[in-house]
Amino acid sequence: MTRRVMLALIIAFGATFHFIPAFSLADLKLLDLQFATLRALAPRAVARDVVVVGIDEDSIRELPEPLALWHKHLGRFLQAMVVAQPAAVGVDIVLPDRSYDAVAPGYDTALLRGILEARRAYPLVLALSVDPAGAPRPIHKPFVTAAGQGATAYALLKPDIDGVVRRFDERLGDGGEAVATFAGQIARRLGFDAGNGLIDYTRGARFDYIPLQQVLAQAQDMPALERAFRGRTVLLGIVLPFEDRQRLPVPLAAWQADADSSPGVLLHAQVLRSLLGNGIITTVSPFVVAALSVAAALLWLVTGRVLLLALAYAAGAGLLWTLSTALLFHSMHLPVAGAALTGLLALGGRNAYEAALQLQERRRLRKVFSGYVSPPVMQQILAGRLHAVLGGEKRFICALFSDIRGYTARSESMTPEDVVSFLNRYFEEAVALIHARGGTVTSFMGDGIMAVFGAPNALDNPCLAAFEAGRDMLRHVARFNAQAAGRGEQPLEIGVGLHAGDAVVGHIGSSTRHDYTAIGDVINVASRLESLTKEAGVPLACSRAVVDNLPQPAALAHLGPMAIKGHTPV
């Protein structure tokens, strides 16, 4: 049930991703990367390019009047365009809202004359703007009248939620009604439709501009003007470093390659490139995008090895990116960030969920079975390297047997509860000492312990580990006896036998009940050596096979060949 709930949540995420502005920002950033990629790898020429006439710092210095009193300069520019014979002209600067004849007689007339001559020679569009409150800023009415009907439009475009302008949409009214925009009106006056959609930033190289003062200096040079402007759309606008700037997906100014914003006039010029070319880029239906994300959510059903899934996901995401970029090249936008993120969430979520279940199962198994098998066996089971299949493998091990001497006589004078308590107190520390040296306790035989070193986990020197564990157990007995003396109990004695050699280790028994243990002569000999400690009067006896693998065997007493029951002397 939990899997189904999580799958439903991921599907809901994929279905709504495209409709949530905060999430859709990922699609916008991916779109910017696609624009930059196509401009770098597959730049496309523009059939009807736009020429920008820029008002730059040199223009400000050479024309002495304040910009608000540039009536005669603007009039001269419009008259020069009459000579140049452009396809259309757009003036992307805000004209005065009142007459300045009282300050500079004849200035209004100079601009009116230029507007009237321009109106008769080519389509002219004057830019309108709004104040910070959104109210339209008026233009001195005679200028609007002189330009004629349909010659004014708003130089406005709405940015996306991150402040970057990517869309051309004339539905800018308070109620969503359409408003004539600067670039849209120029396109219409040239006979082109102005639909809504994404601005095509893949078309054309970066813009350069012709300084306004250069155009004014060539006002009477017909050949120069025609070479620069004839048959082309011309936009006049400000290209100053800190005025009328717009954040765009790609830099458009050739003279400011690293700037994080571009002059507003270049934005309108790029819109015109789109409108006068193959048109605005259309985005596929949001429901198609949602369906693609829902399909990606079904990756929740896919399981397998993490590396293979990661490689498959990377290949699929790359293919999706390539498809989306190819469609963008053909003026169609397919947002794929939602599908990519949903697929990643589905695959990552499923694998994280399965990993959590495995961790939970491992904890449960550890909790349930940790008292039944030694830590090395539990580690191998949880790691998936030790399977419950009958059989085993040949390994070099050191076997340890220990036994409590006089146990039968001791237990006769104790209740069964006391016997269990006594054994558990002794085993608690003894088993911990074996585990600390990397050993595996394979069985308890009444008061005895059988342990192996070197399986299932390999050890650098199984013999040394077993020998050190045996000595640790003898030290434990000394401490145990000190505590027992304080309680008035009789002391405890144990014997430890060690032998090394090859054995078969694995699951021994039946398919319904088996143990992890070791089988071989090495086990029999280690058991007999433990019994031999009573006859030899020593607490620990080990074979030559063990001693040969100890780094400092000099502290041991050599007993010579010893006969053991049912075996040749050792």
mmCIF file with all atom_site columns, N, CA and C in Angstrom, residues 369-379 400 427-444 449-453 455-457 459 465-466 468-470 472-473:
data_model
loop_
_atom_site.group_PDB
_atom_site.id
_atom_site.type_symbol
_atom_site.label_atom_id
_atom_site.label_alt_id
_atom_site.label_comp_id
_atom_site.label_asym_id
_atom_site.label_entity_id
_atom_site.label_seq_id
_atom_site.pdbx_PDB_ins_code
_atom_site.Cartn_x
_atom_site.Cartn_y
_atom_site.Cartn_z
_atom_site.occupancy
_atom_site.B_iso_or_equiv
_atom_site.pdbx_formal_charge
_atom_site.auth_seq_id
_atom_site.auth_comp_id
_atom_site.auth_asym_id
_atom_site.auth_atom_id
_atom_site.pdbx_PDB_model_num
ATOM 1   N N  . PHE A 1 369 ? 18.069 -12.246 15.080 1.00 0.00 ? 369 PHE A N  1
ATOM 2   C CA . PHE A 1 369 ? 19.000 -13.361 14.962 1.00 0.00 ? 369 PHE A CA 1
ATOM 3   C C  . PHE A 1 369 ? 20.389 -13.082 15.536 1.00 0.00 ? 369 PHE A C  1
ATOM 4   N N  . SER A 1 370 ? 20.620 -11.847 16.026 1.00 0.00 ? 370 SER A N  1
ATOM 5   C CA . SER A 1 370 ? 21.971 -11.542 16.500 1.00 0.00 ? 370 SER A CA 1
ATOM 6   C C  . SER A 1 370 ? 22.384 -12.452 17.653 1.00 0.00 ? 370 SER A C  1
ATOM 7   N N  . GLY A 1 371 ? 21.413 -12.953 18.424 1.00 0.00 ? 371 GLY A N  1
ATOM 8   C CA . GLY A 1 371 ? 21.752 -13.853 19.511 1.00 0.00 ? 371 GLY A CA 1
ATOM 9   C C  . GLY A 1 371 ? 21.938 -15.290 19.076 1.00 0.00 ? 371 GLY A C  1
ATOM 10  N N  . TYR A 1 372 ? 21.601 -15.594 17.816 1.00 0.00 ? 372 TYR A N  1
ATOM 11  C CA . TYR A 1 372 ? 21.689 -16.972 17.337 1.00 0.00 ? 372 TYR A CA 1
ATOM 12  C C  . TYR A 1 372 ? 22.936 -17.224 16.505 1.00 0.00 ? 372 TYR A C  1
ATOM 13  N N  . VAL A 1 373 ? 23.469 -16.197 15.892 1.00 0.00 ? 373 VAL A N  1
ATOM 14  C CA . VAL A 1 373 ? 24.683 -16.349 15.091 1.00 0.00 ? 373 VAL A CA 1
ATOM 15  C C  . VAL A 1 373 ? 25.680 -15.284 15.496 1.00 0.00 ? 373 VAL A C  1
ATOM 16  N N  . SER A 1 374 ? 26.945 -15.550 15.246 1.00 0.00 ? 374 SER A N  1
ATOM 17  C CA . SER A 1 374 ? 27.990 -14.593 15.591 1.00 0.00 ? 374 SER A CA 1
ATOM 18  C C  . SER A 1 374 ? 27.957 -13.394 14.653 1.00 0.00 ? 374 SER A C  1
ATOM 19  N N  . PRO A 1 375 ? 28.490 -12.236 15.095 1.00 0.00 ? 375 PRO A N  1
ATOM 20  C CA . PRO A 1 375 ? 28.492 -11.031 14.249 1.00 0.00 ? 375 PRO A CA 1
ATOM 21  C C  . PRO A 1 375 ? 29.092 -11.243 12.866 1.00 0.00 ? 375 PRO A C  1
ATOM 22  N N  . PRO A 1 376 ? 30.213 -11.979 12.699 1.00 0.00 ? 376 PRO A N  1
ATOM 23  C CA . PRO A 1 376 ? 30.734 -12.173 11.335 1.00 0.00 ? 376 PRO A CA 1
ATOM 24  C C  . PRO A 1 376 ? 29.728 -12.873 10.420 1.00 0.00 ? 376 PRO A C  1
ATOM 25  N N  . VAL A 1 377 ? 28.997 -13.870 10.957 1.00 0.00 ? 377 VAL A N  1
ATOM 26  C CA . VAL A 1 377 ? 27.995 -14.561 10.140 1.00 0.00 ? 377 VAL A CA 1
ATOM 27  C C  . VAL A 1 377 ? 26.854 -13.621 9.814  1.00 0.00 ? 377 VAL A C  1
ATOM 28  N N  . MET A 1 378 ? 26.411 -12.830 10.810 1.00 0.00 ? 378 MET A N  1
ATOM 29  C CA . MET A 1 378 ? 25.329 -11.879 10.572 1.00 0.00 ? 378 MET A CA 1
ATOM 30  C C  . MET A 1 378 ? 25.732 -10.841 9.529  1.00 0.00 ? 378 MET A C  1
ATOM 31  N N  . GLN A 1 379 ? 26.967 -10.370 9.589  1.00 0.00 ? 379 GLN A N  1
ATOM 32  C CA . GLN A 1 379 ? 27.440 -9.385  8.606  1.00 0.00 ? 379 GLN A CA 1
ATOM 33  C C  . GLN A 1 379 ? 27.408 -9.955  7.200  1.00 0.00 ? 379 GLN A C  1
ATOM 34  N N  . LEU A 1 400 ? 38.863 -23.395 17.818 1.00 0.00 ? 400 LEU A N  1
ATOM 35  C CA . LEU A 1 400 ? 39.028 -23.232 19.269 1.00 0.00 ? 400 LEU A CA 1
ATOM 36  C C  . LEU A 1 400 ? 37.911 -24.001 19.969 1.00 0.00 ? 400 LEU A C  1
ATOM 37  N N  . PHE A 1 427 ? 29.595 -17.127 29.822 1.00 0.00 ? 427 PHE A N  1
ATOM 38  C CA . PHE A 1 427 ? 29.561 -17.028 28.360 1.00 0.00 ? 427 PHE A CA 1
ATOM 39  C C  . PHE A 1 427 ? 29.500 -15.571 27.868 1.00 0.00 ? 427 PHE A C  1
ATOM 40  N N  . GLU A 1 428 ? 28.833 -14.706 28.615 1.00 0.00 ? 428 GLU A N  1
ATOM 41  C CA . GLU A 1 428 ? 28.656 -13.318 28.170 1.00 0.00 ? 428 GLU A CA 1
ATOM 42  C C  . GLU A 1 428 ? 29.987 -12.677 27.827 1.00 0.00 ? 428 GLU A C  1
ATOM 43  N N  . GLU A 1 429 ? 30.950 -12.820 28.719 1.00 0.00 ? 429 GLU A N  1
ATOM 44  C CA . GLU A 1 429 ? 32.262 -12.206 28.479 1.00 0.00 ? 429 GLU A CA 1
ATOM 45  C C  . GLU A 1 429 ? 33.116 -13.052 27.547 1.00 0.00 ? 429 GLU A C  1
ATOM 46  N N  . ALA A 1 430 ? 33.032 -14.374 27.696 1.00 0.00 ? 430 ALA A N  1
ATOM 47  C CA . ALA A 1 430 ? 33.869 -15.251 26.878 1.00 0.00 ? 430 ALA A CA 1
ATOM 48  C C  . ALA A 1 430 ? 33.534 -15.116 25.395 1.00 0.00 ? 430 ALA A C  1
ATOM 49  N N  . VAL A 1 431 ? 32.261 -15.099 25.070 1.00 0.00 ? 431 VAL A N  1
ATOM 50  C CA . VAL A 1 431 ? 31.850 -14.957 23.679 1.00 0.00 ? 431 VAL A CA 1
ATOM 51  C C  . VAL A 1 431 ? 32.262 -13.599 23.125 1.00 0.00 ? 431 VAL A C  1
ATOM 52  N N  . ALA A 1 432 ? 32.121 -12.554 23.941 1.00 0.00 ? 432 ALA A N  1
ATOM 53  C CA . ALA A 1 432 ? 32.519 -11.217 23.496 1.00 0.00 ? 432 ALA A CA 1
ATOM 54  C C  . ALA A 1 432 ? 34.008 -11.166 23.173 1.00 0.00 ? 432 ALA A C  1
ATOM 55  N N  . LEU A 1 433 ? 34.827 -11.889 23.959 1.00 0.00 ? 433 LEU A N  1
ATOM 56  C CA . LEU A 1 433 ? 36.271 -11.916 23.703 1.00 0.00 ? 433 LEU A CA 1
ATOM 57  C C  . LEU A 1 433 ? 36.574 -12.627 22.381 1.00 0.00 ? 433 LEU A C  1
ATOM 58  N N  . ILE A 1 434 ? 35.860 -13.707 22.093 1.00 0.00 ? 434 ILE A N  1
ATOM 59  C CA . ILE A 1 434 ? 36.051 -14.414 20.814 1.00 0.00 ? 434 ILE A CA 1
ATOM 60  C C  . ILE A 1 434 ? 35.669 -13.515 19.641 1.00 0.00 ? 434 ILE A C  1
ATOM 61  N N  . HIS A 1 435 ? 34.530 -12.851 19.764 1.00 0.00 ? 435 HIS A N  1
ATOM 62  C CA . HIS A 1 435 ? 34.092 -11.956 18.688 1.00 0.00 ? 435 HIS A CA 1
ATOM 63  C C  . HIS A 1 435 ? 35.059 -10.793 18.496 1.00 0.00 ? 435 HIS A C  1
ATOM 64  N N  . ALA A 1 436 ? 35.624 -10.299 19.603 1.00 0.00 ? 436 ALA A N  1
ATOM 65  C CA . ALA A 1 436 ? 36.540 -9.156  19.506 1.00 0.00 ? 436 ALA A CA 1
ATOM 66  C C  . ALA A 1 436 ? 37.784 -9.503  18.694 1.00 0.00 ? 436 ALA A C  1
ATOM 67  N N  . ARG A 1 437 ? 38.151 -10.766 18.676 1.00 0.00 ? 437 ARG A N  1
ATOM 68  C CA . ARG A 1 437 ? 39.328 -11.194 17.907 1.00 0.00 ? 437 ARG A CA 1
ATOM 69  C C  . ARG A 1 437 ? 38.947 -11.672 16.503 1.00 0.00 ? 437 ARG A C  1
ATOM 70  N N  . GLY A 1 438 ? 37.684 -11.488 16.101 1.00 0.00 ? 438 GLY A N  1
ATOM 71  C CA . GLY A 1 438 ? 37.256 -11.866 14.753 1.00 0.00 ? 438 GLY A CA 1
ATOM 72  C C  . GLY A 1 438 ? 36.795 -13.290 14.632 1.00 0.00 ? 438 GLY A C  1
ATOM 73  N N  . GLY A 1 439 ? 36.591 -13.976 15.768 1.00 0.00 ? 439 GLY A N  1
ATOM 74  C CA . GLY A 1 439 ? 36.167 -15.367 15.714 1.00 0.00 ? 439 GLY A CA 1
ATOM 75  C C  . GLY A 1 439 ? 34.662 -15.505 15.547 1.00 0.00 ? 439 GLY A C  1
ATOM 76  N N  . THR A 1 440 ? 34.239 -16.692 15.179 1.00 0.00 ? 440 THR A N  1
ATOM 77  C CA . THR A 1 440 ? 32.827 -17.012 14.993 1.00 0.00 ? 440 THR A CA 1
ATOM 78  C C  . THR A 1 440 ? 32.477 -18.192 15.889 1.00 0.00 ? 440 THR A C  1
ATOM 79  N N  . VAL A 1 441 ? 31.558 -17.973 16.821 1.00 0.00 ? 441 VAL A N  1
ATOM 80  C CA . VAL A 1 441 ? 31.082 -19.065 17.674 1.00 0.00 ? 441 VAL A CA 1
ATOM 81  C C  . VAL A 1 441 ? 30.082 -19.874 16.871 1.00 0.00 ? 441 VAL A C  1
ATOM 82  N N  . THR A 1 442 ? 30.384 -21.119 16.628 1.00 0.00 ? 442 THR A N  1
ATOM 83  C CA . THR A 1 442 ? 29.500 -21.953 15.806 1.00 0.00 ? 442 THR A CA 1
ATOM 84  C C  . THR A 1 442 ? 28.524 -22.769 16.650 1.00 0.00 ? 442 THR A C  1
ATOM 85  N N  . SER A 1 443 ? 28.885 -23.052 17.917 1.00 0.00 ? 443 SER A N  1
ATOM 86  C CA . SER A 1 443 ? 27.936 -23.814 18.741 1.00 0.00 ? 443 SER A CA 1
ATOM 87  C C  . SER A 1 443 ? 28.349 -23.754 20.210 1.00 0.00 ? 443 SER A C  1
ATOM 88  N N  . PHE A 1 444 ? 27.346 -23.989 21.076 1.00 0.00 ? 444 PHE A N  1
ATOM 89  C CA . PHE A 1 444 ? 27.554 -24.200 22.502 1.00 0.00 ? 444 PHE A CA 1
ATOM 90  C C  . PHE A 1 444 ? 27.199 -25.653 22.791 1.00 0.00 ? 444 PHE A C  1
ATOM 91  N N  . ILE A 1 449 ? 32.394 -24.396 24.312 1.00 0.00 ? 449 ILE A N  1
ATOM 92  C CA . ILE A 1 449 ? 32.261 -23.459 23.196 1.00 0.00 ? 449 ILE A CA 1
ATOM 93  C C  . ILE A 1 449 ? 33.093 -23.980 22.034 1.00 0.00 ? 449 ILE A C  1
ATOM 94  N N  . MET A 1 450 ? 32.516 -23.963 20.837 1.00 0.00 ? 450 MET A N  1
ATOM 95  C CA . MET A 1 450 ? 33.271 -24.235 19.618 1.00 0.00 ? 450 MET A CA 1
ATOM 96  C C  . MET A 1 450 ? 33.283 -22.950 18.796 1.00 0.00 ? 450 MET A C  1
ATOM 97  N N  . ALA A 1 451 ? 34.467 -22.512 18.399 1.00 0.00 ? 451 ALA A N  1
ATOM 98  C CA . ALA A 1 451 ? 34.609 -21.299 17.592 1.00 0.00 ? 451 ALA A CA 1
ATOM 99  C C  . ALA A 1 451 ? 35.638 -21.541 16.510 1.00 0.00 ? 451 ALA A C  1
ATOM 100 N N  . VAL A 1 452 ? 35.480 -20.824 15.393 1.00 0.00 ? 452 VAL A N  1
ATOM 101 C CA . VAL A 1 452 ? 36.442 -20.904 14.302 1.00 0.00 ? 452 VAL A CA 1
ATOM 102 C C  . VAL A 1 452 ? 36.927 -19.490 13.972 1.00 0.00 ? 452 VAL A C  1
ATOM 103 N N  . PHE A 1 453 ? 38.167 -19.419 13.546 1.00 0.00 ? 453 PHE A N  1
ATOM 104 C CA . PHE A 1 453 ? 38.769 -18.149 13.144 1.00 0.00 ? 453 PHE A CA 1
ATOM 105 C C  . PHE A 1 453 ? 39.231 -18.270 11.694 1.00 0.00 ? 453 PHE A C  1
ATOM 106 N N  . ALA A 1 455 ? 36.776 -17.794 9.131  1.00 0.00 ? 455 ALA A N  1
ATOM 107 C CA . ALA A 1 455 ? 35.545 -18.000 8.361  1.00 0.00 ? 455 ALA A CA 1
ATOM 108 C C  . ALA A 1 455 ? 34.363 -17.540 9.235  1.00 0.00 ? 455 ALA A C  1
ATOM 109 N N  . PRO A 1 456 ? 33.346 -16.930 8.661  1.00 0.00 ? 456 PRO A N  1
ATOM 110 C CA . PRO A 1 456 ? 33.231 -16.603 7.232  1.00 0.00 ? 456 PRO A CA 1
ATOM 111 C C  . PRO A 1 456 ? 34.102 -15.416 6.806  1.00 0.00 ? 456 PRO A C  1
ATOM 112 N N  . ASN A 1 457 ? 34.503 -14.585 7.798  1.00 0.00 ? 457 ASN A N  1
ATOM 113 C CA . ASN A 1 457 ? 35.360 -13.447 7.460  1.00 0.00 ? 457 ASN A CA 1
ATOM 114 C C  . ASN A 1 457 ? 36.817 -13.879 7.470  1.00 0.00 ? 457 ASN A C  1
ATOM 115 N N  . LEU A 1 459 ? 40.781 -13.623 7.947  1.00 0.00 ? 459 LEU A N  1
ATOM 116 C CA . LEU A 1 459 ? 41.659 -12.930 8.881  1.00 0.00 ? 459 LEU A CA 1
ATOM 117 C C  . LEU A 1 459 ? 43.094 -13.033 8.382  1.00 0.00 ? 459 LEU A C  1
ATOM 118 N N  . ALA A 1 465 ? 44.924 -14.902 15.994 1.00 0.00 ? 465 ALA A N  1
ATOM 119 C CA . ALA A 1 465 ? 43.660 -14.391 16.543 1.00 0.00 ? 465 ALA A CA 1
ATOM 120 C C  . ALA A 1 465 ? 43.062 -15.385 17.529 1.00 0.00 ? 465 ALA A C  1
ATOM 121 N N  . ALA A 1 466 ? 43.085 -16.691 17.174 1.00 0.00 ? 466 ALA A N  1
ATOM 122 C CA . ALA A 1 466 ? 42.522 -17.707 18.069 1.00 0.00 ? 466 ALA A CA 1
ATOM 123 C C  . ALA A 1 466 ? 43.346 -17.834 19.343 1.00 0.00 ? 466 ALA A C  1
ATOM 124 N N  . GLU A 1 468 ? 45.238 -15.513 20.780 1.00 0.00 ? 468 GLU A N  1
ATOM 125 C CA . GLU A 1 468 ? 44.987 -14.338 21.630 1.00 0.00 ? 468 GLU A CA 1
ATOM 126 C C  . GLU A 1 468 ? 43.607 -14.434 22.284 1.00 0.00 ? 468 GLU A C  1
ATOM 127 N N  . ALA A 1 469 ? 42.615 -14.945 21.554 1.00 0.00 ? 469 ALA A N  1
ATOM 128 C CA . ALA A 1 469 ? 41.283 -15.108 22.136 1.00 0.00 ? 469 ALA A CA 1
ATOM 129 C C  . ALA A 1 469 ? 41.335 -16.104 23.296 1.00 0.00 ? 469 ALA A C  1
ATOM 130 N N  . GLY A 1 470 ? 42.115 -17.222 23.124 1.00 0.00 ? 470 GLY A N  1
ATOM 131 C CA . GLY A 1 470 ? 42.254 -18.193 24.207 1.00 0.00 ? 470 GLY A CA 1
ATOM 132 C C  . GLY A 1 470 ? 42.873 -17.564 25.436 1.00 0.00 ? 470 GLY A C  1
ATOM 133 N N  . ASP A 1 472 ? 42.824 -14.411 26.223 1.00 0.00 ? 472 ASP A N  1
ATOM 134 C CA . ASP A 1 472 ? 41.835 -13.478 26.776 1.00 0.00 ? 472 ASP A CA 1
ATOM 135 C C  . ASP A 1 472 ? 40.820 -14.217 27.640 1.00 0.00 ? 472 ASP A C  1
ATOM 136 N N  . MET A 1 473 ? 40.411 -15.410 27.206 1.00 0.00 ? 473 MET A N  1
ATOM 137 C CA . MET A 1 473 ? 39.441 -16.183 27.972 1.00 0.00 ? 473 MET A CA 1
ATOM 138 C C  . MET A 1 473 ? 40.019 -16.615 29.317 1.00 0.00 ? 473 MET A C  1
#
